[in-house]
Tab-separated table of C-alpha atoms in Angstrom:
chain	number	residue	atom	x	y	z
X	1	UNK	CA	9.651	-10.953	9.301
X	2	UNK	CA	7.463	-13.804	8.091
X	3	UNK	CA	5.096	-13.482	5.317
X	4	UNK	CA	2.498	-15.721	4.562
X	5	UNK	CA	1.608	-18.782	2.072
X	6	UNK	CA	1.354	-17.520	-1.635
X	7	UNK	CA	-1.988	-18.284	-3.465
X	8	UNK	CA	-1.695	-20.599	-6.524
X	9	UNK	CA	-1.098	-18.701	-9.558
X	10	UNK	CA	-2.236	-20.945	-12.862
X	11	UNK	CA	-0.110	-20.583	-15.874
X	12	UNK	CA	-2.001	-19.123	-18.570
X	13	UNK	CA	-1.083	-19.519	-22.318
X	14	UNK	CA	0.682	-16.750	-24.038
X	15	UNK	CA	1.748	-13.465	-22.260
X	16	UNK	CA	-0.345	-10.255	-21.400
X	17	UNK	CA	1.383	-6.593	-22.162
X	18	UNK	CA	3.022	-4.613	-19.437
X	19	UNK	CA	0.088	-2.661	-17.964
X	20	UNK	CA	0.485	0.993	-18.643
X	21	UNK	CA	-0.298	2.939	-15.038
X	22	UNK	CA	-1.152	6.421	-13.795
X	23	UNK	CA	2.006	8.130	-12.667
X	24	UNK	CA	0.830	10.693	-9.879
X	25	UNK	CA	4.327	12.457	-9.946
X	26	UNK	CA	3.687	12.959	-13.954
X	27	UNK	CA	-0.526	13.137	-13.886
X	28	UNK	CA	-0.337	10.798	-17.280
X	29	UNK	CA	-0.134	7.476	-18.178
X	30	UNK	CA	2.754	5.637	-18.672
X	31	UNK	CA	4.703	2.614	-18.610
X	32	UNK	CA	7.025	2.340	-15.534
X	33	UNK	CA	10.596	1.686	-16.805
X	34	UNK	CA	11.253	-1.991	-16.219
X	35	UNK	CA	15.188	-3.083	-15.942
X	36	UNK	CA	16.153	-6.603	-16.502
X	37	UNK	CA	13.133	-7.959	-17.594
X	38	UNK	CA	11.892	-7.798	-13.394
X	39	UNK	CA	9.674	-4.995	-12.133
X	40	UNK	CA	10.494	-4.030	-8.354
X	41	UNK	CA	7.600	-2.586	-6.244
X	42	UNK	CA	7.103	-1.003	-2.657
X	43	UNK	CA	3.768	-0.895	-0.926
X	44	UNK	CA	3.678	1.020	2.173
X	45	UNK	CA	2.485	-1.322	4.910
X	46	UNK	CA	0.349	-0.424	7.887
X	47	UNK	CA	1.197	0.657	11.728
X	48	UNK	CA	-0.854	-2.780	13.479
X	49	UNK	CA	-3.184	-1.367	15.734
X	50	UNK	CA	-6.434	-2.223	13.848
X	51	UNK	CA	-5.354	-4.768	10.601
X	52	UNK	CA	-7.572	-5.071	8.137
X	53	UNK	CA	-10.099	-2.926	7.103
X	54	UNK	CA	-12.060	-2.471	3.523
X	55	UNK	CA	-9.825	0.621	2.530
X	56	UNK	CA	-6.458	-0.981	3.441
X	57	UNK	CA	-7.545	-4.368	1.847
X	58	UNK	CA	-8.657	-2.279	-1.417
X	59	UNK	CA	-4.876	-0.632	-1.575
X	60	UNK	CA	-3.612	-4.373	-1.201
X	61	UNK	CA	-5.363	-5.617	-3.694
X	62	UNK	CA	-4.518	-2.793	-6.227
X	63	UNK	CA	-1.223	-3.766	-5.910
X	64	UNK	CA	-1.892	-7.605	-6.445
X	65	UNK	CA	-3.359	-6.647	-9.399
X	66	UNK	CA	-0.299	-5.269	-10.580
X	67	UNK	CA	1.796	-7.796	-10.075
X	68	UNK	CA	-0.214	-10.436	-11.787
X	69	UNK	CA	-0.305	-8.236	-14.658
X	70	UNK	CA	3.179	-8.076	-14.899
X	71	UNK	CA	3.948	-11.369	-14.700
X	72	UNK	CA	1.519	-12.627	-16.786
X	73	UNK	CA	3.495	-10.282	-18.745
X	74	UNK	CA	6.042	-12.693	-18.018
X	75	UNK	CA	7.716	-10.007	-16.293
X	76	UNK	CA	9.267	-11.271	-12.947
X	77	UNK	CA	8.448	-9.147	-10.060
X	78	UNK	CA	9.683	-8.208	-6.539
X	79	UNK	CA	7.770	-6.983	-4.172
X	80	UNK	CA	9.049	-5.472	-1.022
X	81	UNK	CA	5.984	-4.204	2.087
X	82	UNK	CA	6.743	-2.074	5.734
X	83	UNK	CA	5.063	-2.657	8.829
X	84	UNK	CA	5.226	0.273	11.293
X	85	UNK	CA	5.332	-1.434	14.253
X	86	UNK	CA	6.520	1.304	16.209
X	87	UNK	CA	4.517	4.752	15.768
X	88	UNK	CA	2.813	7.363	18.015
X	89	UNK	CA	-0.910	5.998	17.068
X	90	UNK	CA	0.699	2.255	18.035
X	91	UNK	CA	1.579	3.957	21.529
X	92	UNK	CA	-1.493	5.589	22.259
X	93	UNK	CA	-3.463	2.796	21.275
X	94	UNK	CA	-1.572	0.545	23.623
X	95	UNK	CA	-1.485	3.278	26.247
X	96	UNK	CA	-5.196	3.611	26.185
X	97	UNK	CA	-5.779	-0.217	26.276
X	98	UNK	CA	-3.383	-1.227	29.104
X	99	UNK	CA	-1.393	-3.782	26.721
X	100	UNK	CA	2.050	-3.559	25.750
X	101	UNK	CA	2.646	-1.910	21.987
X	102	UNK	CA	4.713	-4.792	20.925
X	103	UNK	CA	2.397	-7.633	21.622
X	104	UNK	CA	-0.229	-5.144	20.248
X	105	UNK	CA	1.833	-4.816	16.944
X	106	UNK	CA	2.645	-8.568	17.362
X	107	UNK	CA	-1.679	-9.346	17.452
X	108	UNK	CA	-2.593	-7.189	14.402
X	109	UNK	CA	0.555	-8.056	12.175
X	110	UNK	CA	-1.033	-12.061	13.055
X	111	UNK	CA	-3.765	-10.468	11.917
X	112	UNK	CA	-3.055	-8.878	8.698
X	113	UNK	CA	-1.250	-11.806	7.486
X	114	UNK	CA	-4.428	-14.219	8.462
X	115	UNK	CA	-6.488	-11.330	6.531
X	116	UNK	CA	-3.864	-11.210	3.416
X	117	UNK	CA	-3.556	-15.186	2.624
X	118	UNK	CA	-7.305	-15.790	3.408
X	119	UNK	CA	-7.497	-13.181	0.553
X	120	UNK	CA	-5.603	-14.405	-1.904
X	121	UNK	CA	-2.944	-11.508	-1.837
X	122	UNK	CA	0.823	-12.432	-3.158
X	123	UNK	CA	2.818	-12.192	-0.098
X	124	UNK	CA	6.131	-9.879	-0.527
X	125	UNK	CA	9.389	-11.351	-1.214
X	126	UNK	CA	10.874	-8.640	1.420
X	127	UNK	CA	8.568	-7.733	4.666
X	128	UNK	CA	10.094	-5.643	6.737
X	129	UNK	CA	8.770	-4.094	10.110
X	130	UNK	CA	10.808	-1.318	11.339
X	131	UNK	CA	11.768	-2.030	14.544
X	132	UNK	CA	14.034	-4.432	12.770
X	133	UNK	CA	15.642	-2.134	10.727
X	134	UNK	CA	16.514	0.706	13.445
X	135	UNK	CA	19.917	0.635	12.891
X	136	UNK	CA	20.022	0.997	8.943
X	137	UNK	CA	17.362	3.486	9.104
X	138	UNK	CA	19.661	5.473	11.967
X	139	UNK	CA	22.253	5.362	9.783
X	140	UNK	CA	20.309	7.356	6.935
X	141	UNK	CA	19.198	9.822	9.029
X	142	UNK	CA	23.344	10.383	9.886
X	143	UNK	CA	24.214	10.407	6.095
X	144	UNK	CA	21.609	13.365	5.605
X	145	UNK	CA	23.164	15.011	8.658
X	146	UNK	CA	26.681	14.680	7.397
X	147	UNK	CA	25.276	15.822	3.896
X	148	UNK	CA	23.745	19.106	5.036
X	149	UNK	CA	19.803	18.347	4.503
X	150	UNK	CA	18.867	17.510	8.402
X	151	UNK	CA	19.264	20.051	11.572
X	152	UNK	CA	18.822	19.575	15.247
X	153	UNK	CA	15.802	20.926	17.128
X	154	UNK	CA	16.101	21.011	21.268
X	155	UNK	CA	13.608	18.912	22.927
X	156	UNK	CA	12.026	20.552	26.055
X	157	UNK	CA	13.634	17.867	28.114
X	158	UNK	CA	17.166	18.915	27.320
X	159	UNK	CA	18.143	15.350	28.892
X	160	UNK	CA	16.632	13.847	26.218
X	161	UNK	CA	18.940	15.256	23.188
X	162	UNK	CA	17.983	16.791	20.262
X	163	UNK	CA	15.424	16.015	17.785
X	164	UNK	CA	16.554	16.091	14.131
X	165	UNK	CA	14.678	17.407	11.192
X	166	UNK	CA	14.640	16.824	7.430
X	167	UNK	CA	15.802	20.794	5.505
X	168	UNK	CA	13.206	21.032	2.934
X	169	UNK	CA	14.593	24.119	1.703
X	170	UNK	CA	18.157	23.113	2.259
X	171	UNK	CA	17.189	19.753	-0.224
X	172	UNK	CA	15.768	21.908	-2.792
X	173	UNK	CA	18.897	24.128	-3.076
X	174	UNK	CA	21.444	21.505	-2.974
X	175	UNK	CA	19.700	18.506	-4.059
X	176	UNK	CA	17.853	17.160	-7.412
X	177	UNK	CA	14.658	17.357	-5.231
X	178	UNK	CA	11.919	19.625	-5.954
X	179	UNK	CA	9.080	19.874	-3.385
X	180	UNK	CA	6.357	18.730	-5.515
X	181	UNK	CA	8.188	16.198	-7.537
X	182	UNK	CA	5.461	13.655	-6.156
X	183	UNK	CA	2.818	16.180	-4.767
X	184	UNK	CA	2.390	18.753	-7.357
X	185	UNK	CA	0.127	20.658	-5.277
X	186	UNK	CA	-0.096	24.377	-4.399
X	187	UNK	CA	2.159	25.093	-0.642
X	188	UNK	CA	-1.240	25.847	0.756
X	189	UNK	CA	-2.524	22.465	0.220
X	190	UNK	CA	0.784	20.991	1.229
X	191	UNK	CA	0.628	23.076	4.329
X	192	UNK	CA	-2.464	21.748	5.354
X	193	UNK	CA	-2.463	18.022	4.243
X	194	UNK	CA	1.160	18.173	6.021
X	195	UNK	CA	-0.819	19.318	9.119
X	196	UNK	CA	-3.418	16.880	8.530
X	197	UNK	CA	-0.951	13.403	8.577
X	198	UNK	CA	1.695	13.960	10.960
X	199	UNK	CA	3.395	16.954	10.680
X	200	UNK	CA	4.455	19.371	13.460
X	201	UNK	CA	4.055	22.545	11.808
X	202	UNK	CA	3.863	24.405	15.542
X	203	UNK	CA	6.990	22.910	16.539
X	204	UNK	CA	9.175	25.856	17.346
X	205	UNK	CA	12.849	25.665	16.164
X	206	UNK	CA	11.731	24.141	12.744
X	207	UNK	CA	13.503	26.218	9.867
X	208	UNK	CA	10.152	25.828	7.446
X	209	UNK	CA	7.093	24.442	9.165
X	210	UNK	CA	7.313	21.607	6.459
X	211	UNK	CA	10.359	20.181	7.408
X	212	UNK	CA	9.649	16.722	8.793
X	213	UNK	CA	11.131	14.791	11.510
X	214	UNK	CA	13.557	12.332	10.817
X	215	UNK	CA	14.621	10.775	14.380
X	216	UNK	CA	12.901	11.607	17.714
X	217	UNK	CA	14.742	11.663	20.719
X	218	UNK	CA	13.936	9.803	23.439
X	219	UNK	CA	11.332	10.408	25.702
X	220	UNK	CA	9.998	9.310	29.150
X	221	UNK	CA	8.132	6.059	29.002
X	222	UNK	CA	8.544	5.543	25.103
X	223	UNK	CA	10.826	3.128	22.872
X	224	UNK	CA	13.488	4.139	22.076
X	225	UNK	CA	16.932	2.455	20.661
X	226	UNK	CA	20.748	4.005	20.956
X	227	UNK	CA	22.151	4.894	17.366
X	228	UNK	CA	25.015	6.939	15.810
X	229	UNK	CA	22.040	9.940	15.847
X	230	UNK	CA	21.230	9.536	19.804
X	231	UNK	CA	19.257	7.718	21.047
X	232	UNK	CA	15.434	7.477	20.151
X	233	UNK	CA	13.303	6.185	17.367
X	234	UNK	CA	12.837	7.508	13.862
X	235	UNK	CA	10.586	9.883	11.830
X	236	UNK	CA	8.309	8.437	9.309
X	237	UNK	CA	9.155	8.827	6.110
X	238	UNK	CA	12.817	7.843	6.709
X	239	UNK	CA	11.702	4.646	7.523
X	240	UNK	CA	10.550	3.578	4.231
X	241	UNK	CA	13.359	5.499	2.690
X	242	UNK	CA	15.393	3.062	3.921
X	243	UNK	CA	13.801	0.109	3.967
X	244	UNK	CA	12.553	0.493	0.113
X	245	UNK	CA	16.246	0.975	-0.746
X	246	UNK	CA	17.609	-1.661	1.043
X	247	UNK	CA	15.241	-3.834	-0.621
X	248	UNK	CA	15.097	-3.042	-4.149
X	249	UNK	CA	17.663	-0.852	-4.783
X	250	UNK	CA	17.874	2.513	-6.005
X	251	UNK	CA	15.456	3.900	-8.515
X	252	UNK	CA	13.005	0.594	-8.129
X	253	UNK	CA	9.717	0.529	-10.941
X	254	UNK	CA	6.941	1.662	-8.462
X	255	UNK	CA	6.445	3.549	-5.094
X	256	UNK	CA	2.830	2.576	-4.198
X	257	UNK	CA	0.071	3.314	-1.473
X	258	UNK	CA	-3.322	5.012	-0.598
X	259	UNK	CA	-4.400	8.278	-2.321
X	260	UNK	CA	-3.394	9.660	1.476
X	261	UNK	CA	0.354	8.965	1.035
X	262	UNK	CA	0.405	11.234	-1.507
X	263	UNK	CA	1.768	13.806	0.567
X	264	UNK	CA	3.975	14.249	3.154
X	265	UNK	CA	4.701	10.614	2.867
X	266	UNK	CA	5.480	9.889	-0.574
X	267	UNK	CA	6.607	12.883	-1.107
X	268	UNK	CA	9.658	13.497	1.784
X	269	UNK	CA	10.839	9.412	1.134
X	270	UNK	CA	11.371	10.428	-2.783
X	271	UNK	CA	13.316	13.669	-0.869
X	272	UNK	CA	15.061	11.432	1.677
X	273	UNK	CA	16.344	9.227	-0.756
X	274	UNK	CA	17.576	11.923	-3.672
X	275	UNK	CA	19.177	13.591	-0.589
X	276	UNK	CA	21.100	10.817	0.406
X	277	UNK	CA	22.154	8.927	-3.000
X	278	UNK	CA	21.795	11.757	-5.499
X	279	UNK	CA	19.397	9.288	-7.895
X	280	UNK	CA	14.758	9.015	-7.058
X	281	UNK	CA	13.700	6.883	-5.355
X	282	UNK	CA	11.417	5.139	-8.202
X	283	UNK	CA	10.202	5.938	-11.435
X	284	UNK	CA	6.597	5.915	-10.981
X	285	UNK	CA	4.651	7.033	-7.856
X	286	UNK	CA	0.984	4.991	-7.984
X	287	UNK	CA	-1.761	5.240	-5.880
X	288	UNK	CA	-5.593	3.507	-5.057
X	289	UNK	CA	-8.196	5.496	-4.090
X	290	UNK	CA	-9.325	6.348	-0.899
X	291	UNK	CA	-12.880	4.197	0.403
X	292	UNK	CA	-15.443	6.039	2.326
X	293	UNK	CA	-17.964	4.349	4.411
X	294	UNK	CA	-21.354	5.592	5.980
X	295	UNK	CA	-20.400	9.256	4.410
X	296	UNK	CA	-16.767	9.380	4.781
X	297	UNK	CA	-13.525	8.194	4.459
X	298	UNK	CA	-13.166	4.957	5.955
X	299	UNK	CA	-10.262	5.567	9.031
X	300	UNK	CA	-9.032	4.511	12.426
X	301	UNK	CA	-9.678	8.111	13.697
X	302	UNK	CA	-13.282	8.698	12.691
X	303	UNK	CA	-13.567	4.859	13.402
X	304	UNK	CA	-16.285	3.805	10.579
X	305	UNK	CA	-14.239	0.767	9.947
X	306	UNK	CA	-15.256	-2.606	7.761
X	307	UNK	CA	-12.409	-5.078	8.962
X	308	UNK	CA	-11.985	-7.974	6.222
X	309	UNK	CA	-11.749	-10.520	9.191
X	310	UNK	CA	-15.502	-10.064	10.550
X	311	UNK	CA	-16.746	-10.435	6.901
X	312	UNK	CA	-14.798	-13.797	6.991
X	313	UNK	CA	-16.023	-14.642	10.163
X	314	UNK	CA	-19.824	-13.781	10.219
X	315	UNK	CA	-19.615	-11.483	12.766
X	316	UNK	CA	-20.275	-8.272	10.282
X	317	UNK	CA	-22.727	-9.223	7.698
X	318	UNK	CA	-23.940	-12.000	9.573
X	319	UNK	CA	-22.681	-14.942	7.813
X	320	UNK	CA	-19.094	-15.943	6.394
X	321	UNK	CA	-18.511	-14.160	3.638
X	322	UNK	CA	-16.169	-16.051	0.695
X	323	UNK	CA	-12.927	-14.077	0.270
X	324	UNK	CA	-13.916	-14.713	-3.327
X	325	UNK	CA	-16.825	-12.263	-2.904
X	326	UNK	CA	-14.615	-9.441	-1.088
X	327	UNK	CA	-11.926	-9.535	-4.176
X	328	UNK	CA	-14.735	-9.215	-6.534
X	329	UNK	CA	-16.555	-6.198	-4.418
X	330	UNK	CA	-13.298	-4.107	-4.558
X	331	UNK	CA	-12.392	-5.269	-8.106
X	332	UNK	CA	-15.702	-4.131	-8.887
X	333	UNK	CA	-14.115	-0.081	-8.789
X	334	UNK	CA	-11.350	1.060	-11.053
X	335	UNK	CA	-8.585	1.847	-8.254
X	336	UNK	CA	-7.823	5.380	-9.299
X	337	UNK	CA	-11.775	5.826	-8.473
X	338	UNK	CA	-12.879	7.317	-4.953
X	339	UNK	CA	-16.148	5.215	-3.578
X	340	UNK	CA	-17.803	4.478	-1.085
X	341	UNK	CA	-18.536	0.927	0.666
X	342	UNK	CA	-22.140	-0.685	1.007
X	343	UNK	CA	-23.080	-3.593	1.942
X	344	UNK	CA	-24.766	-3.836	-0.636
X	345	UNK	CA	-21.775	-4.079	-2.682
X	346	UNK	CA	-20.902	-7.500	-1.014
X	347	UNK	CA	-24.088	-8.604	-1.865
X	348	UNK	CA	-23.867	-7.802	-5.545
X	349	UNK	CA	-20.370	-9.491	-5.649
X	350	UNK	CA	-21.706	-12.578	-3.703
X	351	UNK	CA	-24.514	-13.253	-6.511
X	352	UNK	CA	-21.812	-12.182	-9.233
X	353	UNK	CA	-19.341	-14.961	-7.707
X	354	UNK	CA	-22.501	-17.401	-7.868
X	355	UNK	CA	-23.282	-16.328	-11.566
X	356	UNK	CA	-19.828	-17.053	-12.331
X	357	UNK	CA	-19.563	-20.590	-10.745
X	358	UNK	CA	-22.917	-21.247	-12.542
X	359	UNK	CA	-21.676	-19.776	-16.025
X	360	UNK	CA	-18.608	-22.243	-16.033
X	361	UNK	CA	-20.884	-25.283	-15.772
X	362	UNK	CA	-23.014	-23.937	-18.992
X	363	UNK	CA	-23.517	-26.330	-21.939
X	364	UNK	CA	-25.115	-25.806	-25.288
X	365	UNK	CA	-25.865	-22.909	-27.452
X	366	UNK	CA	-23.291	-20.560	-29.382
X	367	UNK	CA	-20.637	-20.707	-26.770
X	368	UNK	CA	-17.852	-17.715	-26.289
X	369	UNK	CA	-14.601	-18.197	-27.325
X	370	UNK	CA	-12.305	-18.563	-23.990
X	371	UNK	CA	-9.696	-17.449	-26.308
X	372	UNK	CA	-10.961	-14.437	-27.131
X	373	UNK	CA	-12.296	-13.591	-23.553
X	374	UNK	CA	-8.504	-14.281	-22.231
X	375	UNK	CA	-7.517	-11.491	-25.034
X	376	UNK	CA	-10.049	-9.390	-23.613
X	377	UNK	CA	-8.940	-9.621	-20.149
X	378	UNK	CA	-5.293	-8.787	-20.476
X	379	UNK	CA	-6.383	-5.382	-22.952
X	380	UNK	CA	-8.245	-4.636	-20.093
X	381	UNK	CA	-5.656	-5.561	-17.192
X	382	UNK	CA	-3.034	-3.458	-19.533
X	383	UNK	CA	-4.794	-0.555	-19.508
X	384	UNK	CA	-4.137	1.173	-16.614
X	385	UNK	CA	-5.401	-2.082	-14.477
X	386	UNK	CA	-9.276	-1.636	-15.801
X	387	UNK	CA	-10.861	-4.114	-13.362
X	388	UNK	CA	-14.239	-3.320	-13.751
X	389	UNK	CA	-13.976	-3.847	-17.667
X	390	UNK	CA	-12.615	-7.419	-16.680
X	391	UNK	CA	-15.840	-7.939	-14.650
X	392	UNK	CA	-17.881	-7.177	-17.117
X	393	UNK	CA	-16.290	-9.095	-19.884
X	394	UNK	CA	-16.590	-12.230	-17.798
X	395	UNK	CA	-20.581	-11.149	-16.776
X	396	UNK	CA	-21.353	-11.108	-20.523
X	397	UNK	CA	-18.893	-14.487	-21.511
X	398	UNK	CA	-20.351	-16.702	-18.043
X	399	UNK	CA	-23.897	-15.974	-18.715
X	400	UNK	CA	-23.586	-16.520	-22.682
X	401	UNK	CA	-21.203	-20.159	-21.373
X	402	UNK	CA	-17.847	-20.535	-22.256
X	403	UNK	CA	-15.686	-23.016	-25.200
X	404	UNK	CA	-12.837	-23.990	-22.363
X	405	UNK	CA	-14.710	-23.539	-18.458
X	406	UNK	CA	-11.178	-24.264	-17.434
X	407	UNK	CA	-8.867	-21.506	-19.086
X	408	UNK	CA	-11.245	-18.959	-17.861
X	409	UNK	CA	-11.243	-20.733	-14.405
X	410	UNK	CA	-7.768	-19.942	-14.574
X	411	UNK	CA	-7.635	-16.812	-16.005
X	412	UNK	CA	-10.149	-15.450	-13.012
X	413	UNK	CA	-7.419	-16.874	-10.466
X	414	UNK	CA	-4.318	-15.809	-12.382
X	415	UNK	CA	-5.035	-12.277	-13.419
X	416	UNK	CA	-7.804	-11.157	-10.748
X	417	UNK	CA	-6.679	-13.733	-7.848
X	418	UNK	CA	-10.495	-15.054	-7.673
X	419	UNK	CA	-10.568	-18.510	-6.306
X	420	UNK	CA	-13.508	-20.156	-8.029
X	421	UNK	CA	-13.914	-23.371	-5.526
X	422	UNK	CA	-16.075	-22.750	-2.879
X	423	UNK	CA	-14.366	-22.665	0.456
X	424	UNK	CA	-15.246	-24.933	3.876
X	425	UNK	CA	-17.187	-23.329	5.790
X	426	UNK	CA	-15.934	-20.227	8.394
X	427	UNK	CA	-12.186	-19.529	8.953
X	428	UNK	CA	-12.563	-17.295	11.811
């Protein structure tokens, strides 16, 4: 699947350090094993039935972040996204609405692309929706059948064939997974958050009511594709299992995603892909905060959304709002940090970007050393991706005036993917 134009990326002199990043699995701070000199990364992508809003573009741009740190690190990177373009909210949505779910999916993924290049975001080198990777992800689901760790569950239409399930406790005994080698929460809380995002745990025939699905037979008047497993469609986690692997090997740098993802999601692909090859599936598990907006989290359920394409287009805050000013409103939180969206945020971020663009122009005085601001900026980026630091280092440096307007120019773009020059008018 097509990606989408990468932003220009100055060259800045001398090299950063390798940021050091919260490992959710561990609960510390670390630094990612990197092999080769490249650092591999996979983002969970969304399912396109509402692209973009304010939380998803926040998880986006955490991960952006990243990646310019590490290769102004001169670390090279490869970055490898999912788009689940074929999912039970992606059928009821298009069920409700009348249109077909593909040319839904094929509107929103337009969408999310327009939304990620008008942002500045580094398009992956691998992006991979998973209707075109049924096969290979069919195929993983048979190697945990033939390896023990998945079980068949009778669908009420016996027509239909069997659904198959993930063992959880089947995995732990024979496996190197633990259940709460990502999640290290209590089986309560896992109980309910599994409840919560897509488990079944009132499905009867299920051998732990955490065992999650891996391939869903087919039913009446949904997809569904033929496969050495029957025919149907797959589970979720599976899916990135799969795809994650296929693109960046086993045991890539970084699994990453919304706080949310946590668990089941992060959790079962780490025990989908131990199950199948014996090895984890990364070596650090990394995740942005969740966003709330008008009192709580921002979602496509409760439906207090901010989509990123009526800012650009005037049709939310009333005018066209500079992607410049978006970055700098969500790189204005620390991405480990739960918060919650104003508009008033924009606003601060809009006269912030101003201040800035004013700041480079200033003459005279005891000027900062660009130099030293530069230094600044990658201590910051290294430590654990300290955004807001960064902002504030540049607040006190622009309104003091610079030594070289240009190197921090192109330190803003490089390392926080801030485009400085005003753009031409609305993009809707």
């Amino acid at each position: 699947m097509r990606t989408w134009t990468p932003p220009v990326t100055p060259k800045l002199p001398g090299h950063g350090e390798a940021p050091r990043l919260f490992n959710t699995a561990k609960g510390r701070l670390e630094h990612p094993a990197i092999q080769d000199g490249r650092a591999t990364l996979y983002v969970c992508g969304l399912t396109p039935y509402d692209a973009t809003h304010i939380g998803h573009a926040f998880t986006y741009t955490t991960f952006d972040t990243m990646q310019r740190a590490w290769r102004d690190a001169g670390i090279e990177t490869v970055y490898a996204q999912n788009i689940t373009d074929v999912d039970d909210p992606l059928l009821e949505r298009a069920n409700a609405t009348g249109v077909d779910w593909r040319a839904l999916a094929d509107e929103q993924i337009g969408l999310y692309r327009s939304d990620m290049h008008r942002l500045g975001m580094l398009p992956p080198e691998h992006f991979v929706a998973v209707t075109e990777a049924i096969e290979e992800i069919a195929y993983g689901v048979k190697q945990l059948v033939e390896r023990g760790f998945a079980y068949s569950v009778a669908t009420p239409d016996s027509a239909a064939g069997d659904d198959i399930y993930f063992d959880v406790r089947g995995a732990q005994k024979d496996s190197q997974w633990r259940l709460g080698d990502v999640a290290p929460y209590d089986r309560s809380l896992l109980e309910t958050l599994s409840a919560e995002r897509g488990g079944d745990p009132e499905r009867e025939g299920k051998r732990d009511v955490l065992d999650p699905l891996l391939w869903r037979a087919a039913r009446a008047g949904e997809p569904s594709w033929e496969s050495p497993v029957g025919e149907g469609r797959p589970g979720w986690h599976i899916e990135c299992t799969v795809i994650a692997r296929q693109a960046l090997g086993d045991l890539f740098t970084v699994q990453g995603g919304g706080h949310d993802l946590v668990f089941p999601h992060h959790e079962f692909t780490a025990a989908h892909a131990t199950a199948i090859t014996g090895k984890p599936l990364a070596h650090a598990f990394c995740h942005a905060a969740l966003v709330s907006y008008e009192g709580h989290k921002m979602s496509k359920s409760r439906g207090n959304l901010v989509f990123v394409s009526k800012l650009l287009d005037g049709s939310h805050a009333g005018h066209c709002v500079d992607p410049a000013a978006i970055r700098l409103a969500l790189l204005a939180n620390h991405y480990r940090s739960e918060w919650e969206w104003f508009d008033s945020d924009l606003e601060r971020a809009e006269r912030r970007l101003a201040a800035w663009r004013e700041g480079l122009g200033r003459t005279g005085g005891e000027l900062v050393s660009a130099t030293t601001v530069l230094q600044q900026l990658r201590a910051a980026l290294a430590n654990d991706l300290d955004t807001p630091v960064m902002l504030a280092t540049l607040d006190a440096a622009l309104d003091a005036g610079v030594d070289d307007p240009g190197l921090i120019a192109d330190a803003i773009q490089s390392l926080l993917g801030v485009q400085l020059v005003r753009p031409e008018g609305c993009q809707a």
